[in-house]
Short mmCIF file of C-alpha atoms in Angstrom, two decimals:
data_model
loop_
_atom_site.label_atom_id
_atom_site.label_comp_id
_atom_site.label_asym_id
_atom_site.label_seq_id
_atom_site.Cartn_x
_atom_site.Cartn_y
_atom_site.Cartn_z
CA MET A 18 41.36 0.30 14.50
CA LYS A 19 40.02 1.86 17.63
CA PRO A 20 41.04 3.99 20.57
CA GLU A 21 43.11 2.00 23.04
CA GLY A 22 41.29 1.63 26.30
CA GLY A 23 40.79 -1.99 27.35
CA LYS A 24 37.39 -2.56 25.73
CA PRO A 25 37.48 -5.32 23.12
CA GLY A 26 36.82 -4.20 19.56
CA THR A 27 36.86 -5.67 16.11
CA VAL A 28 40.07 -7.61 15.33
CA VAL A 29 41.17 -8.90 11.93
CA ALA A 30 42.07 -12.60 11.78
CA VAL A 31 43.35 -15.13 9.23
CA VAL A 32 41.19 -18.26 9.02
CA THR A 33 42.48 -21.72 8.04
CA GLU A 34 42.04 -25.41 8.84
CA PRO A 35 43.28 -26.67 12.24
CA ARG A 36 46.06 -28.83 10.70
CA PHE A 37 47.70 -25.72 9.22
CA THR A 38 47.51 -23.60 12.37
CA GLN A 39 51.12 -24.13 13.50
CA GLN A 40 52.61 -23.35 10.06
CA TYR A 41 50.51 -20.19 9.92
CA ARG A 42 51.52 -19.14 13.43
CA VAL A 43 55.24 -19.59 12.76
CA TYR A 44 55.02 -17.57 9.53
CA LEU A 45 52.94 -14.77 11.04
CA GLU A 46 55.28 -14.48 14.04
CA LYS A 47 58.32 -14.30 11.76
CA GLN A 48 56.67 -11.57 9.68
CA GLN A 49 55.63 -9.71 12.86
CA LEU A 50 52.01 -9.96 11.79
CA LEU A 51 50.60 -12.01 14.68
CA ASP A 52 48.45 -10.09 17.15
CA ARG A 53 49.75 -11.29 20.52
CA GLN A 54 47.11 -9.40 22.46
CA HIS A 55 44.28 -11.75 21.45
CA ARG A 56 43.70 -15.49 21.56
CA VAL A 57 43.48 -17.84 18.59
CA VAL A 58 39.78 -18.68 18.15
CA LYS A 59 38.07 -21.87 17.00
CA MET A 60 35.25 -20.94 14.64
CA PRO A 61 31.77 -22.59 14.59
CA ASP A 62 32.60 -24.43 11.34
CA GLY A 63 35.73 -25.99 12.86
CA THR A 64 38.28 -23.67 11.26
CA VAL A 65 40.78 -21.64 13.29
CA ALA A 66 41.14 -17.83 13.30
CA LEU A 67 44.55 -16.34 14.11
CA PRO A 68 44.37 -12.64 15.11
CA VAL A 69 46.71 -10.46 13.04
CA LEU A 70 47.73 -6.83 12.72
CA GLY A 71 45.27 -6.22 9.91
CA GLU A 72 46.71 -3.08 8.34
CA THR A 73 50.17 -4.66 7.95
CA LEU A 74 48.85 -7.83 6.33
CA LEU A 75 49.13 -7.61 2.54
CA ASP A 76 47.68 -9.72 -0.26
CA GLN A 77 51.16 -11.09 -0.88
CA HIS A 78 51.23 -12.51 2.66
CA LEU A 79 47.95 -14.33 2.08
CA GLN A 80 49.20 -15.67 -1.24
CA GLU A 81 52.41 -16.89 0.38
CA LEU A 82 50.45 -18.68 3.11
CA ARG A 83 48.36 -20.49 0.50
CA SER A 84 51.12 -21.39 -1.94
CA ARG A 85 54.36 -21.80 0.04
CA VAL A 86 53.76 -22.00 3.80
CA ALA A 87 50.82 -24.42 3.71
CA PRO A 88 49.96 -25.52 0.16
CA GLY A 89 46.35 -26.54 -0.19
CA SER A 90 45.19 -24.58 2.84
CA THR A 91 42.15 -22.35 2.93
CA CYS A 92 43.27 -18.82 3.72
CA MET A 93 40.61 -16.18 4.35
CA LEU A 94 40.27 -12.96 6.32
CA THR A 95 37.53 -12.37 8.87
CA GLN A 96 36.69 -9.93 11.66
CA LEU A 97 36.39 -11.11 15.26
CA LEU A 98 33.63 -8.98 16.72
CA HIS A 99 34.26 -10.23 20.26
CA PRO A 100 37.99 -11.04 20.46
CA VAL A 101 39.30 -12.66 23.62
CA PRO A 102 42.43 -11.13 25.20
CA SER A 103 45.41 -13.49 25.43
CA LYS A 104 46.63 -14.70 28.82
CA ALA A 105 49.63 -12.39 28.58
CA ALA A 106 47.39 -9.41 27.84
CA GLN A 107 45.07 -10.30 30.72
CA SER A 108 47.87 -10.60 33.25
CA CYS A 109 49.44 -7.25 32.42
CA SER A 110 47.74 -4.12 31.09
CA PRO A 111 49.36 -2.35 28.11
CA ALA A 112 50.28 0.60 30.32
CA GLN A 113 51.87 -1.70 32.91
CA ARG A 114 53.77 -3.60 30.24
CA LEU A 115 55.00 -0.32 28.75
CA CYS A 116 56.25 0.89 32.12
CA LEU A 117 58.01 -2.40 32.83
CA GLU A 118 59.80 -2.67 29.50
CA VAL A 119 60.74 1.01 29.18
CA SER A 120 62.07 1.19 32.76
CA ARG A 121 64.23 -1.89 32.19
CA TRP A 122 65.55 -0.49 28.93
CA VAL A 123 66.26 2.95 30.42
CA GLU A 124 68.17 1.48 33.36
CA GLY A 125 70.11 -0.69 30.92
CA ARG A 126 71.27 2.54 29.30
CA GLY A 127 72.66 3.76 32.61
CA VAL A 128 69.84 6.22 33.31
CA THR A 129 68.23 6.21 36.75
CA TRP A 130 64.52 5.39 36.60
CA SER A 131 62.47 7.93 38.54
CA ALA A 132 58.91 8.75 39.52
CA GLU A 133 59.11 11.72 37.15
CA LEU A 134 59.84 9.49 34.16
CA GLU A 135 57.12 7.02 35.13
CA ALA A 136 54.58 9.84 35.43
CA ASP A 137 55.63 11.01 31.96
CA LEU A 138 54.65 7.75 30.27
CA PRO A 139 51.40 7.69 28.22
CA ARG A 140 48.29 6.27 29.86
CA CYS A 141 46.08 6.29 26.76
CA TRP A 142 46.51 6.32 23.00
CA GLN A 143 44.81 5.58 19.70
CA ARG A 144 45.64 2.44 17.76
CA HIS A 145 45.44 2.47 13.97
CA GLY A 146 46.54 -1.00 12.88
CA ASN A 147 50.30 -1.15 13.42
CA LEU A 148 50.53 2.59 14.21
CA LEU A 149 50.01 3.98 17.69
CA LEU A 150 49.12 7.66 18.10
CA LEU A 151 50.32 8.99 21.46
CA SER A 152 48.85 12.00 23.26
CA GLU A 153 50.76 15.27 23.36
CA ASP A 154 51.36 15.27 27.12
CA CYS A 155 53.73 12.27 27.30
CA PHE A 156 57.52 11.95 26.99
CA GLN A 157 58.03 15.61 27.81
CA ALA A 158 60.93 15.22 30.31
CA LYS A 159 64.36 16.31 29.08
CA GLN A 160 65.90 12.90 29.80
CA TRP A 161 63.97 11.30 26.95
CA LYS A 162 65.76 13.39 24.30
CA ASN A 163 69.05 11.63 24.95
CA LEU A 164 67.40 8.23 24.50
CA GLU A 165 65.92 8.83 21.05
CA PRO A 166 65.45 7.28 18.52
CA GLU A 167 65.96 3.83 20.12
CA LEU A 168 63.39 4.82 22.77
CA TRP A 169 60.60 4.71 20.19
CA GLU A 170 61.55 1.20 19.07
CA THR A 171 61.27 0.06 22.69
CA VAL A 172 57.88 1.73 23.13
CA ALA A 173 56.59 0.22 19.88
CA SER A 174 57.79 -3.25 20.84
CA ALA A 175 56.17 -3.01 24.28
CA LEU A 176 52.81 -2.06 22.74
CA GLY A 177 52.95 -4.47 19.82
CA VAL A 178 53.12 -1.98 16.93
CA GLN A 179 55.62 -1.02 14.25
CA ARG A 180 54.98 2.72 13.93
CA LEU A 181 54.59 5.52 16.48
CA ALA A 182 53.34 9.09 16.21
CA ARG A 183 52.60 11.81 18.75
CA ARG A 184 49.93 14.42 18.33
CA GLY A 185 50.00 18.07 19.25
CA ARG A 186 47.30 20.69 19.12
CA ILE A 187 45.18 21.08 15.99
CA SER A 188 46.50 23.98 13.94
CA ALA A 189 44.38 27.12 13.83
CA ASP A 190 45.00 27.35 10.08
CA GLY A 191 41.42 26.90 8.91
CA THR A 192 42.11 23.39 7.60
CA ARG A 193 42.28 21.84 11.10
CA THR A 194 45.63 20.24 10.28
CA PRO A 195 46.77 18.05 13.17
CA ALA A 196 50.24 18.80 14.55
CA VAL A 197 51.32 15.15 14.54
CA THR A 198 54.96 14.06 14.60
CA LEU A 199 55.94 10.66 13.23
CA LEU A 200 58.34 9.14 15.78
CA LEU A 201 58.88 5.72 14.21
CA GLY A 202 58.09 4.52 10.71
CA ASP A 203 58.37 5.92 7.21
CA HIS A 204 54.78 7.12 6.66
CA GLY A 205 51.62 8.02 8.55
CA TRP A 206 48.98 6.41 6.31
CA VAL A 207 46.48 4.21 8.17
CA GLU A 208 43.10 2.62 7.51
CA HIS A 209 40.09 2.71 9.79
CA VAL A 210 36.90 0.70 9.23
CA ASP A 211 33.81 2.37 10.63
CA ASN A 212 30.30 0.92 10.19
CA GLY A 213 31.48 -1.00 7.14
CA ILE A 214 33.09 2.07 5.55
CA ARG A 215 36.83 2.19 4.88
CA TYR A 216 38.69 5.40 5.67
CA LYS A 217 42.33 5.78 4.62
CA PHE A 218 44.24 8.88 5.69
CA ASP A 219 47.63 10.18 6.82
CA VAL A 220 47.48 10.80 10.58
CA THR A 221 50.21 13.44 10.26
CA GLN A 222 48.11 15.49 7.83
CA CYS A 223 44.45 14.69 8.55
CA MET A 224 42.40 14.33 11.71
CA PHE A 225 39.99 11.54 12.57
CA SER A 226 37.52 11.91 15.42
CA PHE A 227 36.39 8.69 17.06
CA GLY A 228 33.93 10.79 19.10
CA ASN A 229 31.79 11.52 16.01
CA ILE A 230 30.72 7.89 15.59
CA THR A 231 27.17 8.50 16.91
CA GLU A 232 26.59 11.22 14.32
CA LYS A 233 28.06 9.12 11.51
CA LEU A 234 25.73 6.29 12.48
CA ARG A 235 22.80 8.71 12.56
CA VAL A 236 23.66 10.05 9.10
CA ALA A 237 23.95 6.48 7.84
CA SER A 238 20.42 5.77 9.09
CA LEU A 239 18.84 8.71 7.23
CA SER A 240 16.69 8.06 4.19
CA CYS A 241 18.28 10.14 1.42
CA ALA A 242 17.25 8.16 -1.65
CA GLY A 243 17.13 10.42 -4.70
CA GLU A 244 18.57 13.39 -2.79
CA VAL A 245 21.45 15.68 -3.70
CA VAL A 246 23.61 16.48 -0.68
CA VAL A 247 26.19 19.25 -0.28
CA ASP A 248 28.83 18.49 2.37
CA LEU A 249 30.52 21.82 3.02
CA TYR A 250 33.32 20.45 5.25
CA ALA A 251 33.97 17.00 3.82
CA GLY A 252 37.42 16.28 5.23
CA ILE A 253 38.40 12.70 4.39
CA GLY A 254 34.73 11.79 3.96
CA TYR A 255 33.52 11.48 7.56
CA PHE A 256 29.92 12.22 6.56
CA THR A 257 30.18 12.20 2.77
CA LEU A 258 30.72 8.44 2.80
CA PRO A 259 27.83 7.54 5.16
CA PHE A 260 25.52 9.68 3.01
CA LEU A 261 26.59 7.74 -0.08
CA VAL A 262 27.20 4.22 1.22
CA HIS A 263 24.36 3.79 3.72
CA ALA A 264 21.88 6.69 3.44
CA GLY A 265 21.49 6.19 -0.31
CA ALA A 266 22.06 9.78 -1.46
CA ALA A 267 21.89 10.07 -5.24
CA PHE A 268 24.83 12.48 -5.39
CA VAL A 269 27.08 14.39 -3.00
CA HIS A 270 29.02 17.59 -3.65
CA ALA A 271 31.96 17.40 -1.23
CA CYS A 272 33.76 20.65 -0.39
CA GLU A 273 37.22 20.65 1.20
CA TRP A 274 40.20 22.99 1.19
CA ASN A 275 42.86 20.86 2.93
CA PRO A 276 44.81 19.31 0.02
CA HIS A 277 45.89 16.32 2.13
CA ALA A 278 42.28 15.63 3.10
CA VAL A 279 41.26 15.86 -0.56
CA VAL A 280 43.82 13.17 -1.49
CA ALA A 281 42.40 10.91 1.23
CA LEU A 282 38.80 11.72 0.27
CA ARG A 283 39.42 10.81 -3.35
CA THR A 284 41.01 7.52 -2.25
CA ASN A 285 38.14 6.72 0.11
CA LEU A 286 35.50 7.36 -2.53
CA GLU A 287 37.28 4.91 -4.82
CA ILE A 288 37.84 2.11 -2.29
CA ASN A 289 34.21 2.32 -1.15
CA GLY A 290 32.91 2.18 -4.72
CA VAL A 291 31.03 5.50 -4.72
CA ALA A 292 33.36 7.82 -6.66
CA ASP A 293 30.88 8.05 -9.54
CA ARG A 294 28.28 9.67 -7.25
CA CYS A 295 30.45 12.42 -5.79
CA GLN A 296 32.11 15.57 -7.06
CA ILE A 297 34.92 17.10 -4.99
CA HIS A 298 35.08 20.90 -4.87
CA PHE A 299 38.59 21.82 -3.74
CA GLY A 300 39.00 25.25 -2.18
CA ASP A 301 37.18 27.75 0.03
CA ASN A 302 33.51 26.75 0.16
CA ARG A 303 32.52 30.39 0.62
CA LYS A 304 33.43 30.80 -3.08
CA LEU A 305 31.37 27.80 -4.17
CA LYS A 306 29.59 28.42 -7.48
CA LEU A 307 26.77 25.92 -6.87
CA SER A 308 23.23 27.13 -6.21
CA ASN A 309 19.66 25.82 -6.22
CA ILE A 310 20.73 22.18 -6.11
CA ALA A 311 20.67 20.66 -2.62
CA ASP A 312 17.99 18.71 -0.79
CA ARG A 313 20.27 18.52 2.22
CA VAL A 314 23.38 20.39 3.41
CA ASN A 315 25.86 19.10 5.99
CA LEU A 316 27.84 21.71 7.95
CA GLY A 317 30.16 19.49 10.00
CA LEU A 318 32.66 22.01 11.33
CA ILE A 319 33.33 22.85 14.97
CA PRO A 320 33.57 24.96 17.02
CA SER A 321 31.25 26.72 14.54
CA SER A 322 30.17 26.30 10.93
CA GLU A 323 28.64 29.77 10.76
CA GLU A 324 30.92 30.98 7.98
CA GLY A 325 29.27 28.36 5.77
CA TRP A 326 25.66 29.33 6.54
CA LEU A 327 25.38 31.80 3.66
CA VAL A 328 26.50 29.29 1.02
CA ALA A 329 24.31 26.61 2.65
CA CYS A 330 21.29 28.82 2.04
CA GLN A 331 22.52 29.51 -1.47
CA VAL A 332 22.72 25.84 -2.49
CA LEU A 333 19.29 24.83 -1.16
CA ARG A 334 16.68 24.14 -3.82
CA GLN A 335 14.64 27.27 -4.43
CA ASP A 336 11.44 25.35 -5.18
CA ALA A 337 11.36 22.92 -2.25
CA GLY A 338 14.12 23.89 0.16
CA GLY A 339 15.71 21.17 2.25
CA ILE A 340 17.36 20.29 5.55
CA LEU A 341 20.49 21.79 7.11
CA HIS A 342 22.59 19.72 9.54
CA ILE A 343 24.40 22.42 11.52
CA HIS A 344 27.24 21.44 13.88
CA GLN A 345 28.20 23.69 16.79
CA ASN A 346 30.06 23.66 20.09
CA VAL A 347 27.74 25.15 22.70
CA GLU A 348 28.81 26.29 26.16
CA SER A 349 26.56 25.41 29.07
CA PHE A 350 27.44 28.04 31.64
CA PRO A 351 24.34 29.19 33.55
CA GLY A 352 23.37 32.79 32.92
CA LYS A 353 25.53 33.24 29.84
CA ASN A 354 23.95 35.02 26.87
CA LEU A 355 24.32 32.50 24.08
CA GLN A 356 24.75 33.44 20.44
CA PRO A 357 26.34 31.55 17.55
CA SER A 358 30.04 31.63 18.39
CA GLY A 359 31.09 33.23 15.12
CA SER A 360 28.59 36.09 15.31
CA SER A 361 30.99 38.49 17.01
CA GLY A 362 33.16 38.41 13.92
CA MET A 363 30.37 39.34 11.50
CA GLU A 364 29.61 42.85 10.40
CA GLU A 365 26.11 44.09 11.25
CA ASP A 366 25.34 44.96 7.65
CA GLN A 367 25.71 41.27 6.70
CA TRP A 368 22.42 40.63 8.51
CA PRO A 369 19.98 43.07 6.84
CA TYR A 370 17.02 44.43 8.79
CA PRO A 371 17.57 42.07 11.76
CA GLN A 372 14.52 43.09 13.78
CA GLN A 373 12.20 42.92 10.79
CA ILE A 374 13.52 39.53 9.72
CA ILE A 375 13.24 38.10 13.22
CA THR A 376 9.62 39.21 13.44
CA ASN A 377 8.70 37.75 10.06
CA GLN A 378 10.55 34.52 10.81
CA GLY A 379 8.78 34.16 14.14
CA LYS A 380 5.38 34.38 12.44
CA ASN A 381 6.32 31.85 9.76
CA ARG A 382 8.08 29.28 11.92
CA THR A 383 6.29 25.99 12.49
CA THR A 384 7.25 23.34 14.99
CA SER A 385 5.73 19.88 15.20
CA ASP A 386 4.38 18.53 18.50
CA SER A 387 7.00 15.78 18.54
CA GLY A 388 9.74 18.32 17.91
CA GLY A 389 8.49 20.49 20.74
CA LYS A 390 8.43 17.58 23.17
CA MET A 391 11.92 16.55 22.15
CA LEU A 392 13.26 20.06 22.71
CA ALA A 393 11.62 20.38 26.08
CA GLY A 394 12.72 17.05 27.50
CA ALA A 395 15.90 15.87 25.81
CA THR A 396 18.11 18.94 25.49
CA LYS A 397 19.81 21.48 27.68
CA PRO A 398 18.32 25.00 27.80
CA GLU A 399 21.54 26.37 26.32
CA TRP A 400 21.19 24.09 23.31
CA ARG A 401 17.64 25.32 22.69
CA LYS A 402 18.67 28.96 23.00
CA TRP A 403 21.50 28.50 20.54
CA ALA A 404 19.26 26.55 18.12
CA GLU A 405 16.59 29.26 18.18
CA SER A 406 19.23 31.94 17.62
CA ALA A 407 20.72 29.96 14.74
CA GLU A 408 17.25 29.46 13.25
CA THR A 409 16.68 33.20 13.32
CA ARG A 410 19.98 33.86 11.56
CA ILE A 411 19.31 31.23 8.93
CA ALA A 412 15.85 32.69 8.22
CA ALA A 413 17.48 36.09 7.69
CA LEU A 414 20.04 34.63 5.31
CA LEU A 415 17.42 32.73 3.34
CA GLN A 416 15.46 35.92 2.72
CA GLN A 417 18.66 37.76 1.84
CA VAL A 418 19.75 35.09 -0.67
CA HIS A 419 16.38 34.28 -2.26
CA GLY A 420 14.60 37.62 -1.90
CA LYS A 421 11.51 36.16 -0.22
CA PRO A 422 10.57 34.77 3.21
CA TRP A 423 11.12 31.10 4.08
CA LYS A 424 9.65 28.89 6.78
CA THR A 425 12.10 27.24 9.15
CA GLN A 426 11.48 24.38 11.56
CA ILE A 427 13.75 22.89 14.20
CA LEU A 428 13.46 19.14 13.65
CA HIS A 429 16.02 17.81 16.09
CA ILE A 430 18.93 18.75 18.33
CA HIS A 431 21.34 15.86 18.60
CA PRO A 432 24.27 15.65 21.06
CA VAL A 433 27.43 14.26 19.48
CA LYS A 434 29.96 14.37 22.30
CA SER A 435 31.27 16.40 25.20
CA TYR A 436 34.01 18.50 23.63
CA ALA A 437 35.38 20.00 26.86
CA PRO A 438 34.08 20.79 30.37
CA HIS A 439 30.77 22.65 29.92
CA VAL A 440 31.13 22.50 26.10
CA ASP A 441 28.93 20.17 24.04
CA HIS A 442 29.24 19.33 20.36
CA ILE A 443 25.67 19.25 19.02
CA VAL A 444 23.94 19.08 15.64
CA LEU A 445 20.84 21.07 14.74
CA ASP A 446 18.59 19.63 12.02
CA LEU A 447 16.76 22.59 10.50
CA ARG A 448 14.10 22.25 7.81
CA CYS A 449 13.92 25.23 5.44
CA ARG A 450 11.02 25.77 3.01
CA PRO A 451 10.14 28.73 0.78
CA CYS A 452 6.85 30.36 1.71
CA PRO A 453 4.14 29.87 -0.95
CA LEU A 454 3.39 32.93 -3.04
CA VAL A 455 0.13 34.63 -2.09
CA GLY A 456 -2.31 35.80 -4.76
#
């Protein structure tokens, strides 16, 4: 599953011997499982791989292929890392095919096809197996209403899927619930495979950001053996799972307050075989009872995770401290005075003795040469200003929570994606250590 956009991606295929290819093709076409957008491929060992709509394919289909359709055949699943588009797909882009088939169908219904309707067709979408997620700005013209629900069957057929959904704006309800409407199909559950990790979720209830892949890969590459991680905004397991599956974390405490995301998270922990190394804390993470436990804390919420900074400081180990991964959307408008975006909503008395704390923190802060070079050459000035401001706030909170000064060090500022014009989603890696007692 990947965003639609013309670039080839991983495709699921059924592999069998050449002599069984035709029986397999007939069966898969009849079951509407054959992926017509990609060519059948001959494998290096002489077998043949038939591209299929992977999410729709069930174990019962594979069993039927082996036992009834072609008895004695070898039937296995594989992933084609470099699938070749079929001749039909090469000759006509998905958007062109959609326009052609929808216009013909509309005119067959006695409706005049117009430039307005053509301009209202989608130009991009996300594909999740046999479900296509359309953008919110398509099919807005009034004429479409009179053509539903048959319209959606035509759109799905043109794009080679069985289910359709359309997204709206993410709800400002604190749980980042996507406003997604299911247009065709009886459920919104899909599966996405990312860096070898399986994510199942309901697209109508949970969001999935393809743009965060660089950060998920970076988390997966971290060395977290023996560490306890607290993921304060776990969602369906975007970062919880890479910490467990690839980074080797000993245990993860995953906090989430969206009940639909918790259902998906629990499922994903099970199907990835790491449920025994994770505890889910359902509810508001600001009320989390954990403390003095974490070697590492992930704060993966945008536009700002600042409301979780206090509890992040609370859960860090008091003896050795740890690392905070702080996500933030940072504006890059020249001349703008940058502060953490949530700071305007905080009361002044929540940051005790700000001038004193800033002074003490400035004396205690250490920055490695490599870190300094990275900050000077690889980041925008606005990112550095925000990171330094966030570091100051975190130092204040650490002293407030633990009653003694801590050293803080900016290790890395990592760009994740461009969120909007002049707005960048970045991650600050901040090392936090308690100062040694003197005397």
